[in-house]
Every structure is written in structure tokens, then in C-alpha cells.
mmCIF file of C-alpha atoms (C1' of nucleotides) in Angstrom:
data_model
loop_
_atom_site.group_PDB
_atom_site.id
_atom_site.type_symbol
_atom_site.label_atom_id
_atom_site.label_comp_id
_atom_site.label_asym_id
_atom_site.label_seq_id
_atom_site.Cartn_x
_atom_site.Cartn_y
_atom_site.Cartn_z
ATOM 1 C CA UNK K 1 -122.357 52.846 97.904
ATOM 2 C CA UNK K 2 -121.805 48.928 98.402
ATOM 3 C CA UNK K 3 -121.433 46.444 95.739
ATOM 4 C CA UNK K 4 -123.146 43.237 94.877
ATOM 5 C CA UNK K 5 -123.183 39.874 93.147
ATOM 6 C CA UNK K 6 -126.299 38.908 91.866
ATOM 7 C CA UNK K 7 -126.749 35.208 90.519
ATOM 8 C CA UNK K 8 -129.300 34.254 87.962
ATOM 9 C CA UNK K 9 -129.552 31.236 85.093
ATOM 10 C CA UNK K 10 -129.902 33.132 81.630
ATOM 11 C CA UNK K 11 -132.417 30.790 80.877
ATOM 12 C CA UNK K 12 -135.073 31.816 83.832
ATOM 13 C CA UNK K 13 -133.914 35.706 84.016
ATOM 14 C CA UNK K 14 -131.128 36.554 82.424
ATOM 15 C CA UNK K 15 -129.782 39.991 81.420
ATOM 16 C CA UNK K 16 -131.570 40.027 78.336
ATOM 17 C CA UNK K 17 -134.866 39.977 80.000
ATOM 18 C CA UNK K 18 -133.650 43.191 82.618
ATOM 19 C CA UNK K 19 -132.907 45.152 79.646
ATOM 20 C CA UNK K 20 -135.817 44.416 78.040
ATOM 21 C CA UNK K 21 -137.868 45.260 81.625
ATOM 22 C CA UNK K 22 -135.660 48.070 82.943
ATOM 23 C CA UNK K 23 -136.177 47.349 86.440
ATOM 24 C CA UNK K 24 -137.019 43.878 87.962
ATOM 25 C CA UNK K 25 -137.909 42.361 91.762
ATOM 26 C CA UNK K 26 -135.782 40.060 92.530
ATOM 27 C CA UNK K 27 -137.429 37.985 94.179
ATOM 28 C CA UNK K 28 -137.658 33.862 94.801
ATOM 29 C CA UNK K 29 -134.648 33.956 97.658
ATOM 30 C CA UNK K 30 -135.395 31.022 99.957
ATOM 31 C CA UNK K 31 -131.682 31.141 101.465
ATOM 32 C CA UNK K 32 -131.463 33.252 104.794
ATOM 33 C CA UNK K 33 -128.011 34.198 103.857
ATOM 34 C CA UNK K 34 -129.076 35.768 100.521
ATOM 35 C CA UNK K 35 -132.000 37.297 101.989
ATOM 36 C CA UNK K 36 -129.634 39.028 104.494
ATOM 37 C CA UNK K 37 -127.738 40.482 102.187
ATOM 38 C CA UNK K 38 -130.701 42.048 100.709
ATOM 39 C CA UNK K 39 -131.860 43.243 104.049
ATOM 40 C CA UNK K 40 -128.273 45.063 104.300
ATOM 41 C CA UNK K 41 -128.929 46.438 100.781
ATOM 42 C CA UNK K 42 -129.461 50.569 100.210
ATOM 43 C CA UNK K 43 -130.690 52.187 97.541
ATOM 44 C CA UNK K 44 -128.009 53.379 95.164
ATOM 45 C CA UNK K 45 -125.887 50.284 95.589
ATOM 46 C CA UNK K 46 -125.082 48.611 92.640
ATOM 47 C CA UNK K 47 -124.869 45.006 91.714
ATOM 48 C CA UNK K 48 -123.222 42.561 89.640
ATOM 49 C CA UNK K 49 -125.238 40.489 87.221
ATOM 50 C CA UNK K 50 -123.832 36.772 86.955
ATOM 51 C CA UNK K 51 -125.208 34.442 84.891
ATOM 52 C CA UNK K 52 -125.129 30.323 86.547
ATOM 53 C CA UNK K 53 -125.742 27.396 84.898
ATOM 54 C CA UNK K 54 -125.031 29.269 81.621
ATOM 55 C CA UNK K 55 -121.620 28.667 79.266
ATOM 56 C CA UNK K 56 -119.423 30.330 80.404
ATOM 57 C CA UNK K 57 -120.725 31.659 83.848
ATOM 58 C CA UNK K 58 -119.492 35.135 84.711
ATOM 59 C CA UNK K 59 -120.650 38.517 84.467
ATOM 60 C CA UNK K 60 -122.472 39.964 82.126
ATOM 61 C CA UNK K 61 -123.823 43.391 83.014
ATOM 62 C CA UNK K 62 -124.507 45.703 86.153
ATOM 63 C CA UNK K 63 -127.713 46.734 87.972
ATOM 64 C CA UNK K 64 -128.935 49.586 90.544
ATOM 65 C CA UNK K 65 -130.529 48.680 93.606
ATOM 66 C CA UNK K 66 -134.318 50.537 93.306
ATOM 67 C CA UNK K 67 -136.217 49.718 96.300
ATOM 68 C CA UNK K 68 -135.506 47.882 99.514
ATOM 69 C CA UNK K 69 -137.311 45.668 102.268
ATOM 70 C CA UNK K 70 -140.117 44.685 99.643
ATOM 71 C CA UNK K 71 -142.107 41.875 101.009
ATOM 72 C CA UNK K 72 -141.818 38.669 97.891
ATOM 73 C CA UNK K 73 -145.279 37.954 96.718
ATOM 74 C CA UNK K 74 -144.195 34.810 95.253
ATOM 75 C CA UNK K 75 -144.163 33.304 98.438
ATOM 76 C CA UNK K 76 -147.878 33.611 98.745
ATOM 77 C CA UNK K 77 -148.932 32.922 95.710
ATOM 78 C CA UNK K 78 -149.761 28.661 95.353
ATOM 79 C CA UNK K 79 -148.679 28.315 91.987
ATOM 80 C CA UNK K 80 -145.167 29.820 92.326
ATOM 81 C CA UNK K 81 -142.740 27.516 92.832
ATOM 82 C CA UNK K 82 -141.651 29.967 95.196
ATOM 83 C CA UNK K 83 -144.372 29.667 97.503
ATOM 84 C CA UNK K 84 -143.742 29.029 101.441
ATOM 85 C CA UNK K 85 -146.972 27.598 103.046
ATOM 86 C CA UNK K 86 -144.844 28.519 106.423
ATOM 87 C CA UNK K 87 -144.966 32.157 105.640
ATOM 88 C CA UNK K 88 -148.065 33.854 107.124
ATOM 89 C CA UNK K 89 -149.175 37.535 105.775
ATOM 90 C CA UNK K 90 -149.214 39.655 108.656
ATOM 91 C CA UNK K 91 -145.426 38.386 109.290
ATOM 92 C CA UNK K 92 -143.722 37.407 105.901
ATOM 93 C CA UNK K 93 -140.437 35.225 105.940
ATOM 94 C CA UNK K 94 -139.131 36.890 102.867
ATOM 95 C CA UNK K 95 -138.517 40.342 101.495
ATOM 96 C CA UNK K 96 -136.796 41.173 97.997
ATOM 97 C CA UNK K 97 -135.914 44.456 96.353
ATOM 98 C CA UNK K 98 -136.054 46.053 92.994
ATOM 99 C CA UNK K 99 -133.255 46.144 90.033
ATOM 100 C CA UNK K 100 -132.773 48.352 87.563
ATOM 101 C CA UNK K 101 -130.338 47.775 84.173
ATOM 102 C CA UNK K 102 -127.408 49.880 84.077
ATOM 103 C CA UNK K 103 -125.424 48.262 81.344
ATOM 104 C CA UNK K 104 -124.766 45.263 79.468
ATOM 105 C CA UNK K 105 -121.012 44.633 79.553
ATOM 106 C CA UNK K 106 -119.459 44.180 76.162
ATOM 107 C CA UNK K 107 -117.641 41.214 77.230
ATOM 108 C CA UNK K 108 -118.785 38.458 79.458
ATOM 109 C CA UNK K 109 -115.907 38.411 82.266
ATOM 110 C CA UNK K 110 -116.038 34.753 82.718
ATOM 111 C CA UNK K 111 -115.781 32.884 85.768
ATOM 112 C CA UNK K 112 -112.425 31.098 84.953
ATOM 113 C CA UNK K 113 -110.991 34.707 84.822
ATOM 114 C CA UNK K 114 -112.508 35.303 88.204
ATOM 115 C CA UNK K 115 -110.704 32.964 89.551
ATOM 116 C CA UNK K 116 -107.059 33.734 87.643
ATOM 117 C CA UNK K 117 -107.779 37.530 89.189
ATOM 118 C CA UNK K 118 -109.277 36.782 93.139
ATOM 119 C CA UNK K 119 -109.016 34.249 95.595
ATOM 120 C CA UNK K 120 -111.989 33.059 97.584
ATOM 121 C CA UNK K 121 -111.262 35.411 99.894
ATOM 122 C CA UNK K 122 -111.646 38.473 97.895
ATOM 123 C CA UNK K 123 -114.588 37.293 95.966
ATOM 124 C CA UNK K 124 -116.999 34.674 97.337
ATOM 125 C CA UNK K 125 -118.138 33.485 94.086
ATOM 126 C CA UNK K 126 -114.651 32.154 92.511
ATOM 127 C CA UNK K 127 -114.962 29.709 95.836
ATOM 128 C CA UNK K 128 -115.940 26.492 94.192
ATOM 129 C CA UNK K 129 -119.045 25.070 95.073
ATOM 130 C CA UNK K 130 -120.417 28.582 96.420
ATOM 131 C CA UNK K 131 -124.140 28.336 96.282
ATOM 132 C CA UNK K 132 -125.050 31.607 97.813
ATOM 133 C CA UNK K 133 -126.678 33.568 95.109
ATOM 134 C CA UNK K 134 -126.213 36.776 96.392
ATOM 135 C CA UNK K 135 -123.139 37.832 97.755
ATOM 136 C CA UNK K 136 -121.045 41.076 98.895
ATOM 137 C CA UNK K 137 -118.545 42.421 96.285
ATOM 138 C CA UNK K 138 -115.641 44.615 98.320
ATOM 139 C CA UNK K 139 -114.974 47.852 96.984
ATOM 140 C CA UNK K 140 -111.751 47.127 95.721
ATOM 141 C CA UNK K 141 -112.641 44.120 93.872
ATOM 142 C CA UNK K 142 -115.564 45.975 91.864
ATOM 143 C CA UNK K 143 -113.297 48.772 90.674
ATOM 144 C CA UNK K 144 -111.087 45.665 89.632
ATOM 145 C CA UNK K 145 -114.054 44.221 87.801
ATOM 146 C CA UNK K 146 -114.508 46.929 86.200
ATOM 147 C CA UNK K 147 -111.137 47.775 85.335
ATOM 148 C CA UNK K 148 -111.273 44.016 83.446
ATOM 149 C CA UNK K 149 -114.316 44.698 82.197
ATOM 150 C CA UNK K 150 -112.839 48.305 79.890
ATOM 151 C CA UNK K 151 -109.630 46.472 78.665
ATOM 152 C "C1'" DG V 1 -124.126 12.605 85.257
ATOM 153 C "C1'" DC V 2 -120.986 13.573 89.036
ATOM 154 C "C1'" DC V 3 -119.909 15.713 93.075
ATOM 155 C "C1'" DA V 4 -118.510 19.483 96.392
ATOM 156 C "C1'" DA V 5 -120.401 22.356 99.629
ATOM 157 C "C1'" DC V 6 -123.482 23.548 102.019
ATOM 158 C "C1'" DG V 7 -128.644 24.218 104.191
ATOM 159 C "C1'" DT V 8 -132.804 21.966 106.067
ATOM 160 C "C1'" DT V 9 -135.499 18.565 108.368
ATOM 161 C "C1'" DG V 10 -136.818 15.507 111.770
ATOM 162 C "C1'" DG V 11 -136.041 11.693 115.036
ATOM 163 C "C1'" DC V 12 -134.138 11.047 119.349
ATOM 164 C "C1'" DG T 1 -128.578 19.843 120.895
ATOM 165 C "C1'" DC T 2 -126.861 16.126 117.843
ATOM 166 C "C1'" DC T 3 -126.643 14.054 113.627
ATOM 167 C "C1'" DA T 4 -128.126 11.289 109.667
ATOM 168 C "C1'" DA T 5 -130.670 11.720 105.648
ATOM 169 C "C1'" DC T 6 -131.977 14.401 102.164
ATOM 170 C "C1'" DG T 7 -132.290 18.439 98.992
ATOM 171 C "C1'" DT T 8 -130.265 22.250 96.308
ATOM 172 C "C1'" DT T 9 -126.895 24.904 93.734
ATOM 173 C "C1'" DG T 10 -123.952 25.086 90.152
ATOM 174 C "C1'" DG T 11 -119.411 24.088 88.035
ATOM 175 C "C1'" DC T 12 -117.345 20.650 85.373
#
DNA sequence: GCCAACGTTGGC
DNA sequence: GCCAACGTTGGC
């Protein structure tokens, strides 16, 4: 079971909503990186859920990986601001999977305290001006997470 | 509002 | 293939 970082702005989805939903697609990538990541998700993994744009960012709860290789409707659809004229049907450009809510954490772990525990190295996000929205979380820097997440 | 750190686009 | 211009993310 791998680990994720998930990225979202509490104001557009936040954790809030997820619990609210239970499960959600995440979908709206349009960054190949991101999408790859998905692609190399399995069901079972389990992923951070960081809130950008928001004061403070951190984290803020934890999520279960549902479904994999879904194609995004949004990038179909010509009122999304997700849509991708470039994308035809029969070959779609970009996939998404399904969430579902674990927990809420408590605490938010903020990102300052990110960066006082890892260096950009261990976790991609503390690196400043990171804009990858999805990104791997090593094994040994989610059981730290979550270590700083029960004191 | 500023700006760092990219990714994308398009001319050549 | 190079690179300048431009766009986006997201912290501060």
C-alpha cells in the first residue's frame, strides 16, 4: 500500500465537502505529472488530503483510493472549465480515480511544520514553489505524518 | 500583489 | 530541437 498527497483549495473541494460525499472523483488534472501518479495509483492506497491556497496550508485529513484508470468526464463536457477540446472520446487524454474519506485529522498539520520535519527531498510538497498537485508520499514519511498527527 | 518554479505553446 | 513568451500554481 503506497501513499499519497492530494492537493485541493478548501474553497473549491475541501475536506468538508468529502465527508459530506464519502467518496469523490478526483478529477480536473491537466498536469501529465499528476495524472501519472494517478495512473501508478492501486486501490487500497491511501492519500493525504492538503488543503492550498487556504490559511494555513497543510493537511487536514486522509482518503482511500476507490477506483483507478477512470476516464475524467470533465474534459468533455463544454462548460467545465476542465474541458480539453484536444481530447477525442475514443482516446481520452485524461483519466482520474475515486476517493473515499477516511478521517478528518483533529489538527491541521500545517505546512510550516512540514517543512521544520522534511526536507524537499523527503516530501515534495515542503519544496517551495512545488506546483504538482499530486505527489508520492514515501512510506516512512507517512508513518511520520501520522505519528505528528496523534501527538 | 509579488514572485518562484515550473509547464505549454508556437515561431523558426 | 531551441527558446522566448506566456500561463498556472500556490506560498507569502
Amino acid at each position: 500500500m503506497a501513499y499519497w498527497l492530494m492537493k485541493s483549495e478548501p474553497d473549491v473541494y475541501g475536506i468538508e465537502h468529502l465527508k459530506a460525499e464519502r467518496t469523490t472523483l478526483w478529477d480536473g488534472i491537466r498536469n501529465y505529472q499528476a495524472r501519472n501518479f494517478m495512473r501508478s495509483m492501486a486501490v487500497g492506497d491511501q492519500a493525504f488530503f492538503y488543503h492550498s491556497n487556504s490559511k494555513p496550508p497543510g493537511i487536514v485529513g486522509l482518503m482511500e483510493v476507490l477506483e483507478t484508470g477512470l476516464v475524467d468526464p470533465t474534459q468533455f463536457d463544454p462548460h467545465s472549465r476542465y474541458h480539453d477540446p484536444a481530447s477525442a472520446r475514443d482516446n481520452p487524454r485524461w483519466d482520474c480515480v475515486r476517493l473515499g474519506f477516511l478521517r478528518q485529522f483533529p489538527t491541521l498539520l500545517s505546512l510550516e511544520t512540514l517543512r521544520q520535519t522534511f526536507s524537499p527531498e523527503q516530501l515534495g510538497v515542503v519544496r517551495r514553489g512545488n506546483r504538482l498537485s499530486i505527489l508520492p508520499v514515501a512510506d516512512s514519511s507517512a508513518q511520520r505524518i501520522l505519528s505528528l498527527l496523534e501527538s
